[in-house]
Short mmCIF file of C-alpha atoms in Angstrom, two decimals:
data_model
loop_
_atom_site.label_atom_id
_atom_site.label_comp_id
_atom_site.label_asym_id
_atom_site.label_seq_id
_atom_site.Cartn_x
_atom_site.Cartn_y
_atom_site.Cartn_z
CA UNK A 80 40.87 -1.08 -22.72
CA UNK A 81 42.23 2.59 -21.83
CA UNK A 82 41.02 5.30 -23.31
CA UNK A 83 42.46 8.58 -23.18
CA UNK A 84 40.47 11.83 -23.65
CA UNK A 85 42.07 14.95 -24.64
CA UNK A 86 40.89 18.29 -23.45
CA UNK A 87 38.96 19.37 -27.16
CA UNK A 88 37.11 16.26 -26.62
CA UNK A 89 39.08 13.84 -28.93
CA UNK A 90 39.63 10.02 -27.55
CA UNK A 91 42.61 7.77 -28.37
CA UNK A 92 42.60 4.30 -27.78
CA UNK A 93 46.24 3.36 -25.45
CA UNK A 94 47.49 -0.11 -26.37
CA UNK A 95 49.37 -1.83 -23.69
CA UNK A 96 52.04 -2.87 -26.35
CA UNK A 97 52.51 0.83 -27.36
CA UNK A 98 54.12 1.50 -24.04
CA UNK A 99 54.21 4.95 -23.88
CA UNK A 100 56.08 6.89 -20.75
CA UNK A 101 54.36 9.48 -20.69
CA UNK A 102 50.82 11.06 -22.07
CA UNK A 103 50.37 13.86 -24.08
CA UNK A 104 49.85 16.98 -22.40
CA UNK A 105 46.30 17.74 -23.64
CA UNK A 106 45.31 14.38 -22.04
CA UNK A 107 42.86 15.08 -18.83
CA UNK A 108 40.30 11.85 -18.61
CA UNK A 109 41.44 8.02 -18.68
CA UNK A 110 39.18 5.82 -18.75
CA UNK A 111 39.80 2.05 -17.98
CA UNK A 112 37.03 -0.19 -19.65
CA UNK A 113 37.67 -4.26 -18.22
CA UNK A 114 40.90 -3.45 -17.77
CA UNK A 115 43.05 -6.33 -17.95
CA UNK A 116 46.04 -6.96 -15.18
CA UNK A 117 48.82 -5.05 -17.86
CA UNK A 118 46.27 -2.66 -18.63
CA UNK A 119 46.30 -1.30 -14.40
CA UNK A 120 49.70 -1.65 -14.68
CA UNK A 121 50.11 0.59 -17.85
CA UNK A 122 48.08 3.23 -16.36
CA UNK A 123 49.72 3.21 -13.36
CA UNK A 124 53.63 4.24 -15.41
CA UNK A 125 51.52 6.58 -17.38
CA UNK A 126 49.92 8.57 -14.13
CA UNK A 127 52.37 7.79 -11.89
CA UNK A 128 49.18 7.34 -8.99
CA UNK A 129 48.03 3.67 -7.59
CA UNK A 130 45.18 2.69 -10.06
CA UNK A 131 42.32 0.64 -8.12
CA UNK A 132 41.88 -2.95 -9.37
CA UNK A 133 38.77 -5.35 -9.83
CA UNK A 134 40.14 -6.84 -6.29
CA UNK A 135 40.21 -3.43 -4.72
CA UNK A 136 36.19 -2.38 -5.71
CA UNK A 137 35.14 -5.78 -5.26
CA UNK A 138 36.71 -5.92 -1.73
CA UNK A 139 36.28 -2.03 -0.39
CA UNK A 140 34.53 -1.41 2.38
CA UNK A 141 32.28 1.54 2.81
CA UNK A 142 33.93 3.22 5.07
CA UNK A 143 37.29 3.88 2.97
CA UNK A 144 35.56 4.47 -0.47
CA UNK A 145 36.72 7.89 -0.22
CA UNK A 146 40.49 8.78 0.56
CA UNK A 147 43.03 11.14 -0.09
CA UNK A 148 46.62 9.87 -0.51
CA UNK A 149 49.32 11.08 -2.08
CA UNK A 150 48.39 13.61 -3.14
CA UNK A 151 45.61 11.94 -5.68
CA UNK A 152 41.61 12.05 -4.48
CA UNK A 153 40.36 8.30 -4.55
CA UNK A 154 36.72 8.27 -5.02
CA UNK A 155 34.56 5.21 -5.49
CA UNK A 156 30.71 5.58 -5.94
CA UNK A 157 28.25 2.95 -7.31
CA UNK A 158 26.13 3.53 -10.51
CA UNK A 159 22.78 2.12 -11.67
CA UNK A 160 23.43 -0.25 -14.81
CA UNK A 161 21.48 -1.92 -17.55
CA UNK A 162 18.82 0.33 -16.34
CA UNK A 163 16.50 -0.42 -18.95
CA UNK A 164 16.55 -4.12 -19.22
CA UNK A 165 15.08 -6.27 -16.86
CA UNK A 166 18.02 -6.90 -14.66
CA UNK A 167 19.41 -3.28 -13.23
CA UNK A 168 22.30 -3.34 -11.19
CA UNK A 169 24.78 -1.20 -9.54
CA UNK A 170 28.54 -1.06 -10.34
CA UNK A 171 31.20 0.18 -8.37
CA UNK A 172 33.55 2.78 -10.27
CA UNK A 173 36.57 4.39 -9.04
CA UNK A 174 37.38 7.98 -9.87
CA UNK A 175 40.71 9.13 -8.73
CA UNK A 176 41.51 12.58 -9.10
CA UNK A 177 45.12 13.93 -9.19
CA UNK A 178 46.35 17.54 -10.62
CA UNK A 179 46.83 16.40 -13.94
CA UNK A 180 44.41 13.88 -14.91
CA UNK A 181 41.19 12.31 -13.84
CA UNK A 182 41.03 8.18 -13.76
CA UNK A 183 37.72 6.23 -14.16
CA UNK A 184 38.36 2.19 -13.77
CA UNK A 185 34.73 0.49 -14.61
CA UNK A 186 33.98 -2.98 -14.57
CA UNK A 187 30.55 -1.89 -16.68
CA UNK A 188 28.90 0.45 -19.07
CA UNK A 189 27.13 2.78 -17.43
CA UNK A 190 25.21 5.06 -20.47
CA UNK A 191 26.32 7.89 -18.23
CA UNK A 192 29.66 7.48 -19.44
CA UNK A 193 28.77 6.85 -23.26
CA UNK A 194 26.41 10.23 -23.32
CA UNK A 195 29.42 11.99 -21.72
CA UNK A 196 32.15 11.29 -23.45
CA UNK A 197 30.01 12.29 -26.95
CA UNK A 198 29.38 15.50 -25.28
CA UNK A 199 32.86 16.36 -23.82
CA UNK A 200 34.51 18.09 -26.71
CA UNK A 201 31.68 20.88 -26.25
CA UNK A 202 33.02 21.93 -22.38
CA UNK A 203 35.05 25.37 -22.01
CA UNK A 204 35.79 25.30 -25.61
CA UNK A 205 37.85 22.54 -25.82
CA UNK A 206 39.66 23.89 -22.38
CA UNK A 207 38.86 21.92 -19.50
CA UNK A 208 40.77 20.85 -16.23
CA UNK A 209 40.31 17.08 -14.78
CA UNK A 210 38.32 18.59 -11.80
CA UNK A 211 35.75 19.89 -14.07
CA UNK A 212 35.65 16.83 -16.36
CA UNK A 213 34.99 15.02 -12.96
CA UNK A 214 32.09 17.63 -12.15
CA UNK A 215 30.66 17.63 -15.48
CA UNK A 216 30.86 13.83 -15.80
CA UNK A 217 28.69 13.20 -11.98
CA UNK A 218 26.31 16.25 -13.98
CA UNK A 219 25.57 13.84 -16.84
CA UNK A 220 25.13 10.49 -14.68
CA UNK A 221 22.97 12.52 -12.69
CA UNK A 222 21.06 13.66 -15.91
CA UNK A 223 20.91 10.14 -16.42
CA UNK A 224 19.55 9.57 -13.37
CA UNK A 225 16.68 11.81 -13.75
CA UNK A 226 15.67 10.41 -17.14
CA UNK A 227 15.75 6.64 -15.48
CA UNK A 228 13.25 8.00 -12.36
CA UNK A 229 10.82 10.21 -15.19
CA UNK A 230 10.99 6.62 -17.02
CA UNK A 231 9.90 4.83 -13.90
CA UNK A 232 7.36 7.56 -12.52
CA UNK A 233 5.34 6.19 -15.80
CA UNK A 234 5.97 3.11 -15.55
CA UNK A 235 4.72 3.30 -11.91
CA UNK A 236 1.44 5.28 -13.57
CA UNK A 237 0.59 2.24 -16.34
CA UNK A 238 0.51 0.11 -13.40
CA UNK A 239 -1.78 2.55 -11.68
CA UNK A 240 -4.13 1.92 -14.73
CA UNK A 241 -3.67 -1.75 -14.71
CA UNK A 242 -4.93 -2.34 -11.25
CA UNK A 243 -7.34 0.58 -11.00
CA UNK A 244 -8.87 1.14 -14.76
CA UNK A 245 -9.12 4.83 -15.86
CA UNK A 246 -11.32 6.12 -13.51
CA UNK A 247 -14.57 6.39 -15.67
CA UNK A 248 -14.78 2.45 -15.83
CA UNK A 249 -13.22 0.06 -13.57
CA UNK A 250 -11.72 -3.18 -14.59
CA UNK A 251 -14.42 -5.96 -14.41
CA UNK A 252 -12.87 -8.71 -15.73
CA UNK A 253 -8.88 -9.50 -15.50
CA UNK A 254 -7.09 -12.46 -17.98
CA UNK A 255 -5.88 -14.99 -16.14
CA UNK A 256 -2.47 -14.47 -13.52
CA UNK A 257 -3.06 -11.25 -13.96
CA UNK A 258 -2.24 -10.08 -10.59
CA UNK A 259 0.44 -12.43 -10.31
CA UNK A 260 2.12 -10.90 -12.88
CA UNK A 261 1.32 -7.61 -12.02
CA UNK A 262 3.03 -8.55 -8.69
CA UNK A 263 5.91 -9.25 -10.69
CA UNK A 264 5.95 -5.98 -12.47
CA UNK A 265 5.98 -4.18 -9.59
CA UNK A 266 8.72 -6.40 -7.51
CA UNK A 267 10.91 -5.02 -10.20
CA UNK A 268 9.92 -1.68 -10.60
CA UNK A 269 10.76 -1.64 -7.28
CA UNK A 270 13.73 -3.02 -7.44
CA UNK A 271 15.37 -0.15 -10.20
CA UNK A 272 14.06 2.18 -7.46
CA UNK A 273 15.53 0.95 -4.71
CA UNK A 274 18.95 0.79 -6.79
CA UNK A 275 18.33 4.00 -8.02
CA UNK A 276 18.65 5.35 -4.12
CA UNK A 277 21.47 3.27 -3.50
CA UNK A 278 23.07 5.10 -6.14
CA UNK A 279 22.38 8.45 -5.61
CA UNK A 280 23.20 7.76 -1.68
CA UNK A 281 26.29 6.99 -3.19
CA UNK A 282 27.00 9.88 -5.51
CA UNK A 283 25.72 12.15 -2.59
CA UNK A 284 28.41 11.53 -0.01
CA UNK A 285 31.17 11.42 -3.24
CA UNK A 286 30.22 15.16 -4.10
CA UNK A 287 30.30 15.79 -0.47
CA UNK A 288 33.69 14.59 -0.16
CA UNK A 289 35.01 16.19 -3.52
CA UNK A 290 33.09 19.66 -2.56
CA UNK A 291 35.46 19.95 0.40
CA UNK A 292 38.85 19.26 -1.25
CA UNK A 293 41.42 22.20 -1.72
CA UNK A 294 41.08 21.81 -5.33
CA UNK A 295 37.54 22.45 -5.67
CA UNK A 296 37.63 25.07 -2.45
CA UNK A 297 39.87 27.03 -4.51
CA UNK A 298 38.08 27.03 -7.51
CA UNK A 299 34.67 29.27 -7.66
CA UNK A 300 33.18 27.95 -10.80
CA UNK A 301 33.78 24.84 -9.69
CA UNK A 302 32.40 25.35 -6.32
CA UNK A 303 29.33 26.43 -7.42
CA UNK A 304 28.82 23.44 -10.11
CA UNK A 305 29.70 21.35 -6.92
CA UNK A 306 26.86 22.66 -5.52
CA UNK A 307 23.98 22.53 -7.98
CA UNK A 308 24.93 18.59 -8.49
CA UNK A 309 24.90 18.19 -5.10
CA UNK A 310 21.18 19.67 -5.15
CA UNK A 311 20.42 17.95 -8.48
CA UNK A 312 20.90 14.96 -6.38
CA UNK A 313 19.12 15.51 -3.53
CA UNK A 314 16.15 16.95 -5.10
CA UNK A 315 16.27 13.11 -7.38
CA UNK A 316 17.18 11.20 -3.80
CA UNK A 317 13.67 12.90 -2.52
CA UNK A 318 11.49 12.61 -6.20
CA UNK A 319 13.01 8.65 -5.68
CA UNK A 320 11.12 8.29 -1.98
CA UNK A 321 7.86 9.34 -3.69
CA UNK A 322 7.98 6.92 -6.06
CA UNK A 323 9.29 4.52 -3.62
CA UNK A 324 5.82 5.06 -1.49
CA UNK A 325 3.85 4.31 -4.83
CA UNK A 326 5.55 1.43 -5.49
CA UNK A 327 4.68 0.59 -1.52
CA UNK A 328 0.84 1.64 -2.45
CA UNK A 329 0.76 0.16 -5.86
CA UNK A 330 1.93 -3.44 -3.89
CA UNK A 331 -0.65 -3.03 -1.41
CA UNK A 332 -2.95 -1.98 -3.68
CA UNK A 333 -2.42 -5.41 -5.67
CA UNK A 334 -2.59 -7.30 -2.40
CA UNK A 335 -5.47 -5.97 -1.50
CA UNK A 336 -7.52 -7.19 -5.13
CA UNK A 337 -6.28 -10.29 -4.72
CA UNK A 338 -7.94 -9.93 -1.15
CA UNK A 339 -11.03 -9.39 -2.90
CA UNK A 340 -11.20 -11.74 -5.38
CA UNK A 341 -10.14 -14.37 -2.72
CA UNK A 342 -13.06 -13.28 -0.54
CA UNK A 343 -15.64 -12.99 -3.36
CA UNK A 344 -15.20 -16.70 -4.20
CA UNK A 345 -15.33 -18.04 -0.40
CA UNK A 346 -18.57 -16.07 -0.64
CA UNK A 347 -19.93 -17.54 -3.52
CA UNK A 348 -18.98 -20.82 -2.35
CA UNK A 349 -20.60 -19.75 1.38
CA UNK A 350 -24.17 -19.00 -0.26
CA UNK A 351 -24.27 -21.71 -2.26
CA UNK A 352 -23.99 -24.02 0.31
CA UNK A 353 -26.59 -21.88 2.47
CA UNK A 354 -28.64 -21.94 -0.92
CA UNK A 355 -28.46 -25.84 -1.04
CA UNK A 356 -28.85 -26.38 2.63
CA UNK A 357 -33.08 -26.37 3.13
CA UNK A 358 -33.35 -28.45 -0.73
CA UNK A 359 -30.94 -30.95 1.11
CA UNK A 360 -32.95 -30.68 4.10
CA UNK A 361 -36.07 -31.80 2.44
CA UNK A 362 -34.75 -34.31 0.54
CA UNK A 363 -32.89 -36.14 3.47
CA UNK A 364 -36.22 -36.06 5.32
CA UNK A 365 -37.90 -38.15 2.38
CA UNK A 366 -34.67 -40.33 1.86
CA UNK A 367 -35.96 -42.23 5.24
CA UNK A 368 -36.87 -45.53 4.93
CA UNK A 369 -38.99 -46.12 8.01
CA UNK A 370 -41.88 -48.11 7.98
CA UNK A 371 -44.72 -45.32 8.83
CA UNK A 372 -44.19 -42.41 6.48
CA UNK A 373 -47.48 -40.20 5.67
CA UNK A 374 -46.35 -38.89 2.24
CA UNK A 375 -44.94 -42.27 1.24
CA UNK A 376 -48.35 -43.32 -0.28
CA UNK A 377 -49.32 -39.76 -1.64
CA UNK A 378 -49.71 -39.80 -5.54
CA UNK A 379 -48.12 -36.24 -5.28
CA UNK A 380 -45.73 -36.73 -3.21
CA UNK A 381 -42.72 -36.77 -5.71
CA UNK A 382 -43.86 -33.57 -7.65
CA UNK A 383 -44.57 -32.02 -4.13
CA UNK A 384 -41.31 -32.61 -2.64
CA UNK A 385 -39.22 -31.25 -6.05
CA UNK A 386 -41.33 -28.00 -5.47
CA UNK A 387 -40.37 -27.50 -1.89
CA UNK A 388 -36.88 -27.98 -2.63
CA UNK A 389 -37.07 -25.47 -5.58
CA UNK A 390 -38.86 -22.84 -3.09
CA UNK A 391 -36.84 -23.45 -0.39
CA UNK A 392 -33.55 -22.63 -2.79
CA UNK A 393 -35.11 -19.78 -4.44
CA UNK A 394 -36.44 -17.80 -1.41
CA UNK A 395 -32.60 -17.40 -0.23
CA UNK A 396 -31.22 -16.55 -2.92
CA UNK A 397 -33.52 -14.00 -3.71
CA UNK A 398 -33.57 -12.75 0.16
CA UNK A 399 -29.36 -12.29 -0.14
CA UNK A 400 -29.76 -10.63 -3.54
CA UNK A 401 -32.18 -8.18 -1.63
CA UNK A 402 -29.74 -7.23 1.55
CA UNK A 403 -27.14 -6.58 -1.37
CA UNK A 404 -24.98 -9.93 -0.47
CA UNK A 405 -24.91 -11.25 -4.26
#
């Protein structure tokens, strides 16, 4: 689907079987949405630049996500997706900047782009050039990007809670799998984070790239908007390596309970056994059959030995509850 945004904000919908030759004048953002094969092909007559196809992002390499040629800037960055659900990923996007218009070609649906594109009718009163739609539109993802870390900085504190209790009372008793679920919750709040980073690694160098380009260079406003994303981002790249360490602590921290708990039953089975041990004793002594046994013709002797072996269980366990062991 193409979708062409006018410079007051208004969208139009391009169908490949409207073939037109040229677009309107107002026209400063297309956006390709799954383009299909005639839908690349469109675009390109319409701009008259090389659109990037699902072949080209899948098959880029890092090095040459960012080129100039002829005359058109061609930018590729990966954004965090599905951010919310349990699965986040990153998409590549292309943006490709020429003089006239500005080109996105997604193979997703980033939120960035939805929250945008309902807000771009209210930039410079409806009079906007495609370098500042470009500007504005790596402002709002990362805006977006922000809200996604404040949404995982408290996600990262409920798990705090979880493991730790609120500080007045510790947790005492946990429902069963607990921690391996809790595990769980963290492997993928780390995962968003680590995704996040990737992202905004990526955004970084593209507003590098696009703050150096004549058009920008020669533009002061736009300079200086260049700049405060490009801080925006690195402030969010360094908020995203402290809650990257949490996440590190919060794992550890988990680790380290089920540590515990693994201990505190090996010691529970440990003193029971040295509990049992002097009772066992006893009782092996007077499971001997030998011939000459003293106590085998006492009319105690039964009553006597149950007592010893009730002694000789109790004095341990009351001598390990005194040295603080149970």
């Amino acid at each position: 689907m193409i979708i062409a945004y006018r410079s007051n904000g208004e969208s139009m919908v391009l169908p490949v079987d409207q073939q037109l030759q040229t677009l309107p004048a107002d026209v400063v953002w297309l956006d390709l949405a799954h383009p299909t094969r005639e839908e690349d092909h469109y675009a390109q007559i319409l701009t008259g630049i090389e659109v990037p196809t699902r072949e080209d992002l899948h098959d880029i390499e890092p090095s040459s996500r960012l080129y100039a040629e002829g005359g058109a800037l061609y930018m590729t960055a990966s954004l965090l997706c599905h951010a919310d659900t349990a699965t986040p990923k990153l998409a590549d996007i292309a943006f490709v900047l020429t003089e006239r218009h500005l080109v996105t070609v997604r193979y997703d649906e980033p939120k960035s782009f939805k929250l945008f594109s309902a807000a771009l009718g209210r930039m410079s009163n409806g009079d906007c050039a495609p370098h500042a739609v470009l500007i504005r539109l790596m402002e709002t993802i990362s805006d977006r990007t922000a809200e996604i870390l404040e949404r995982a900085e408290m996600k990262g504190e409920a798990l705090l809670l979880a493991i730790f209790g609120d500080g007045e009372q510790a947790v005492k008793r946990r429902p069963p799998r607990f921690l391996e679920n809790l595990l769980s919750a963290i492997g993928h709040h780390h995962r968003l984070i680590s995704k996040a980073r990737d992202s905004m690694a990526s955004l970084s160098r593209l507003m590098t790239f696009l703050s150096g380009s004549p058009v920008i260079q020669g533009d002061a406003e736009a300079r200086s908007l260049c700049k405060s994303v490009v801080h925006d981002l690195q402030t969010l790249s360094e908020h995203a390596a402290f809650i990257s360490s949490n996440t590190t602590f919060l794992l550890d921290a988990s680790l380290g309970l089920i540590n515990v708990e693994q201990n505190a039953i090996i010691k529970i089975f440990s003193i029971a056994s040295v509990v049992l041990l002097p009772p066992t004793l006893i009782a092996s002594i007077y499971g001997m059959n030998f011939r000459f046994m003293p106590e085998l013709e006492w009319t105690w002797g039964y009553p006597a030995a149950i007592i010893m072996m009730i002694v000789s269980a109790v004095i341990p366990f009351f001598f390990f509850r005194w040295k603080g062991w149970l």
